[in-house]
mmCIF file with all atom_site columns, C-alpha atoms in Angstrom:
data_model
loop_
_atom_site.group_PDB
_atom_site.id
_atom_site.type_symbol
_atom_site.label_atom_id
_atom_site.label_alt_id
_atom_site.label_comp_id
_atom_site.label_asym_id
_atom_site.label_entity_id
_atom_site.label_seq_id
_atom_site.pdbx_PDB_ins_code
_atom_site.Cartn_x
_atom_site.Cartn_y
_atom_site.Cartn_z
_atom_site.occupancy
_atom_site.B_iso_or_equiv
_atom_site.pdbx_formal_charge
_atom_site.auth_seq_id
_atom_site.auth_comp_id
_atom_site.auth_asym_id
_atom_site.auth_atom_id
_atom_site.pdbx_PDB_model_num
ATOM 1  C CA . MET A 1 1  ? -19.972 23.801  -2.764  1.00 60.00 ? 28  MET A CA 1
ATOM 2  C CA . ARG A 1 2  ? -18.420 21.043  -1.219  1.00 69.00 ? 29  ARG A CA 1
ATOM 3  C CA . LYS A 1 3  ? -20.098 18.310  0.533   1.00 77.00 ? 30  LYS A CA 1
ATOM 4  C CA . LYS A 1 4  ? -19.251 17.779  4.397   1.00 85.00 ? 31  LYS A CA 1
ATOM 5  C CA . MET A 1 5  ? -17.794 14.386  4.688   1.00 81.00 ? 32  MET A CA 1
ATOM 6  C CA . SER A 1 6  ? -18.079 12.195  8.308   1.00 81.00 ? 33  SER A CA 1
ATOM 7  C CA . PRO A 1 7  ? -15.188 11.130  10.335  1.00 79.00 ? 34  PRO A CA 1
ATOM 8  C CA . GLU A 1 8  ? -16.252 7.766   9.173   1.00 79.00 ? 35  GLU A CA 1
ATOM 9  C CA . GLN A 1 9  ? -16.035 8.722   5.041   1.00 85.00 ? 36  GLN A CA 1
ATOM 10 C CA . HIS A 1 10 ? -12.608 10.155  5.729   1.00 86.00 ? 37  HIS A CA 1
ATOM 11 C CA . LEU A 1 11 ? -11.325 7.225   7.226   1.00 86.00 ? 38  LEU A CA 1
ATOM 12 C CA . GLU A 1 12 ? -13.198 5.011   4.307   1.00 88.00 ? 39  GLU A CA 1
ATOM 13 C CA . PHE A 1 13 ? -11.430 7.566   1.957   1.00 91.00 ? 40  PHE A CA 1
ATOM 14 C CA . PHE A 1 14 ? -7.967  7.035   3.446   1.00 91.00 ? 41  PHE A CA 1
ATOM 15 C CA . ILE A 1 15 ? -8.587  3.221   3.640   1.00 93.00 ? 42  ILE A CA 1
ATOM 16 C CA . SER A 1 16 ? -9.397  3.043   -0.293  1.00 95.00 ? 43  SER A CA 1
ATOM 17 C CA . MET A 1 17 ? -6.177  4.928   -0.829  1.00 95.00 ? 44  MET A CA 1
ATOM 18 C CA . VAL A 1 18 ? -4.087  2.725   1.363   1.00 95.00 ? 45  VAL A CA 1
ATOM 19 C CA . GLU A 1 19 ? -5.518  -0.190  -0.739  1.00 96.00 ? 46  GLU A CA 1
ATOM 20 C CA . LYS A 1 20 ? -4.494  1.145   -4.215  1.00 97.00 ? 47  LYS A CA 1
ATOM 21 C CA . ASP A 1 21 ? -1.111  1.838   -3.069  1.00 96.00 ? 48  ASP A CA 1
ATOM 22 C CA . ILE A 1 22 ? -0.897  -1.848  -1.679  1.00 96.00 ? 49  ILE A CA 1
ATOM 23 C CA . GLN A 1 23 ? -2.139  -3.069  -4.931  1.00 97.00 ? 50  GLN A CA 1
ATOM 24 C CA . HIS A 1 24 ? 0.277   -0.650  -7.032  1.00 97.00 ? 51  HIS A CA 1
ATOM 25 C CA . TYR A 1 25 ? 3.297   -1.742  -4.718  1.00 97.00 ? 52  TYR A CA 1
ATOM 26 C CA . ASN A 1 26 ? 2.334   -5.305  -5.528  1.00 96.00 ? 53  ASN A CA 1
ATOM 27 C CA . MET A 1 27 ? 2.122   -4.944  -9.141  1.00 97.00 ? 54  MET A CA 1
ATOM 28 C CA . GLN A 1 28 ? 5.383   -2.953  -9.151  1.00 96.00 ? 55  GLN A CA 1
ATOM 29 C CA . GLU A 1 29 ? 7.286   -5.517  -7.333  1.00 96.00 ? 56  GLU A CA 1
ATOM 30 C CA . GLU A 1 30 ? 5.953   -8.245  -9.713  1.00 96.00 ? 57  GLU A CA 1
ATOM 31 C CA . ALA A 1 31 ? 6.823   -6.132  -12.535 1.00 95.00 ? 58  ALA A CA 1
ATOM 32 C CA . VAL A 1 32 ? 10.535  -5.982  -11.318 1.00 94.00 ? 59  VAL A CA 1
ATOM 33 C CA . ASN A 1 33 ? 10.517  -9.440  -10.568 1.00 93.00 ? 60  ASN A CA 1
ATOM 34 C CA . GLU A 1 34 ? 9.536   -10.565 -14.127 1.00 92.00 ? 61  GLU A CA 1
ATOM 35 C CA . CYS A 1 35 ? 11.965  -8.033  -15.419 1.00 89.00 ? 62  CYS A CA 1
ATOM 36 C CA . ILE A 1 36 ? 14.726  -9.632  -13.288 1.00 87.00 ? 63  ILE A CA 1
ATOM 37 C CA . GLN A 1 37 ? 13.613  -13.242 -14.248 1.00 88.00 ? 64  GLN A CA 1
ATOM 38 C CA . MET A 1 38 ? 13.532  -12.553 -18.385 1.00 86.00 ? 65  MET A CA 1
ATOM 39 C CA . SER A 1 39 ? 16.732  -10.160 -18.301 1.00 81.00 ? 66  SER A CA 1
ATOM 40 C CA . ILE A 1 40 ? 19.212  -11.978 -15.785 1.00 74.00 ? 67  ILE A CA 1
ATOM 41 C CA . PRO A 1 41 ? 21.623  -13.492 -18.682 1.00 78.00 ? 68  PRO A CA 1
ATOM 42 C CA . SER A 1 42 ? 21.888  -10.058 -20.152 1.00 82.00 ? 69  SER A CA 1
ATOM 43 C CA . LEU A 1 43 ? 22.180  -7.896  -17.005 1.00 81.00 ? 70  LEU A CA 1
ATOM 44 C CA . ASN A 1 44 ? 25.631  -7.324  -15.224 1.00 86.00 ? 71  ASN A CA 1
ATOM 45 C CA . LYS A 1 45 ? 25.798  -7.506  -11.479 1.00 86.00 ? 72  LYS A CA 1
ATOM 46 C CA . THR A 1 46 ? 25.076  -3.950  -10.856 1.00 90.00 ? 73  THR A CA 1
ATOM 47 C CA . GLU A 1 47 ? 22.361  -4.125  -12.697 1.00 89.00 ? 74  GLU A CA 1
ATOM 48 C CA . THR A 1 48 ? 20.519  -7.056  -11.179 1.00 88.00 ? 75  THR A CA 1
ATOM 49 C CA . SER A 1 49 ? 21.448  -5.878  -7.711  1.00 91.00 ? 76  SER A CA 1
ATOM 50 C CA . PHE A 1 50 ? 19.595  -2.384  -8.268  1.00 93.00 ? 77  PHE A CA 1
ATOM 51 C CA . LEU A 1 51 ? 16.325  -4.386  -9.533  1.00 92.00 ? 78  LEU A CA 1
ATOM 52 C CA . LYS A 1 52 ? 16.542  -6.653  -6.708  1.00 93.00 ? 79  LYS A CA 1
ATOM 53 C CA . ARG A 1 53 ? 16.556  -3.611  -4.368  1.00 95.00 ? 80  ARG A CA 1
ATOM 54 C CA . MET A 1 54 ? 14.014  -1.814  -6.183  1.00 95.00 ? 81  MET A CA 1
ATOM 55 C CA . ARG A 1 55 ? 11.708  -4.918  -5.612  1.00 95.00 ? 82  ARG A CA 1
ATOM 56 C CA . GLU A 1 56 ? 12.661  -4.982  -2.095  1.00 96.00 ? 83  GLU A CA 1
ATOM 57 C CA . GLU A 1 57 ? 11.476  -1.712  -1.800  1.00 96.00 ? 84  GLU A CA 1
ATOM 58 C CA . TYR A 1 58 ? 8.339   -2.041  -3.186  1.00 96.00 ? 85  TYR A CA 1
ATOM 59 C CA . LYS A 1 59 ? 7.778   -5.043  -0.917  1.00 96.00 ? 86  LYS A CA 1
ATOM 60 C CA . GLN A 1 60 ? 8.672   -3.367  2.024   1.00 97.00 ? 87  GLN A CA 1
ATOM 61 C CA . LYS A 1 61 ? 6.125   -0.500  1.042   1.00 96.00 ? 88  LYS A CA 1
ATOM 62 C CA . ALA A 1 62 ? 3.438   -3.035  0.750   1.00 96.00 ? 89  ALA A CA 1
ATOM 63 C CA . ILE A 1 63 ? 4.115   -4.363  4.232   1.00 97.00 ? 90  ILE A CA 1
ATOM 64 C CA . GLU A 1 64 ? 3.949   -1.065  5.568   1.00 96.00 ? 91  GLU A CA 1
ATOM 65 C CA . GLN A 1 65 ? 0.881   0.057   3.974   1.00 97.00 ? 92  GLN A CA 1
ATOM 66 C CA . THR A 1 66 ? -0.497  -2.945  5.265   1.00 97.00 ? 93  THR A CA 1
ATOM 67 C CA . LEU A 1 67 ? 0.291   -2.283  8.724   1.00 96.00 ? 94  LEU A CA 1
ATOM 68 C CA . VAL A 1 68 ? -1.329  1.365   8.214   1.00 95.00 ? 95  VAL A CA 1
ATOM 69 C CA . LEU A 1 69 ? -4.630  0.005   6.803   1.00 95.00 ? 96  LEU A CA 1
ATOM 70 C CA . LYS A 1 70 ? -4.950  -2.801  9.744   1.00 95.00 ? 97  LYS A CA 1
ATOM 71 C CA . GLU A 1 71 ? -4.610  0.035   11.960  1.00 93.00 ? 98  GLU A CA 1
ATOM 72 C CA . LEU A 1 72 ? -7.045  2.472   10.396  1.00 91.00 ? 99  LEU A CA 1
ATOM 73 C CA . LYS A 1 73 ? -9.411  -0.207  9.939   1.00 91.00 ? 100 LYS A CA 1
ATOM 74 C CA . LYS A 1 74 ? -9.245  -0.550  14.009  1.00 92.00 ? 101 LYS A CA 1
ATOM 75 C CA . THR A 1 75 ? -9.971  3.218   14.179  1.00 89.00 ? 102 THR A CA 1
ATOM 76 C CA . VAL A 1 76 ? -13.098 2.701   11.891  1.00 88.00 ? 103 VAL A CA 1
ATOM 77 C CA . THR A 1 77 ? -14.466 -0.259  14.281  1.00 90.00 ? 104 THR A CA 1
ATOM 78 C CA . ILE A 1 78 ? -13.714 2.056   17.362  1.00 90.00 ? 105 ILE A CA 1
ATOM 79 C CA . TYR A 1 79 ? -15.550 4.957   15.731  1.00 86.00 ? 106 TYR A CA 1
ATOM 80 C CA . GLN A 1 80 ? -18.350 2.801   14.778  1.00 86.00 ? 107 GLN A CA 1
ATOM 81 C CA . ILE A 1 81 ? -18.460 1.248   18.371  1.00 90.00 ? 108 ILE A CA 1
ATOM 82 C CA . MET A 1 82 ? -18.292 4.988   19.627  1.00 89.00 ? 109 MET A CA 1
ATOM 83 C CA . GLN A 1 83 ? -21.283 6.472   17.303  1.00 85.00 ? 110 GLN A CA 1
ATOM 84 C CA . LYS A 1 84 ? -23.483 3.338   18.681  1.00 87.00 ? 111 LYS A CA 1
ATOM 85 C CA . GLU A 1 85 ? -22.624 3.955   22.116  1.00 87.00 ? 112 GLU A CA 1
ATOM 86 C CA . ALA A 1 86 ? -23.769 7.627   21.877  1.00 74.00 ? 113 ALA A CA 1
#
């Protein structure tokens, strides 16, 4: 039988997932950046452009997830305040 989770536990779970996403995107951005730096002499313009675009996509995803994380943390704070007042 599954254990019932409180809304706060659900939010904490989502926060941990978003934090892991941010970490993953940052690591992917770093890996692509290293690949670009190590391979620039051997890459043609199309390949370099593709890798740079990929790096920017990972960077943008991390930025977006950071905004999501900020909003989730606000929601948890509001929920905690409401629970104390109840």
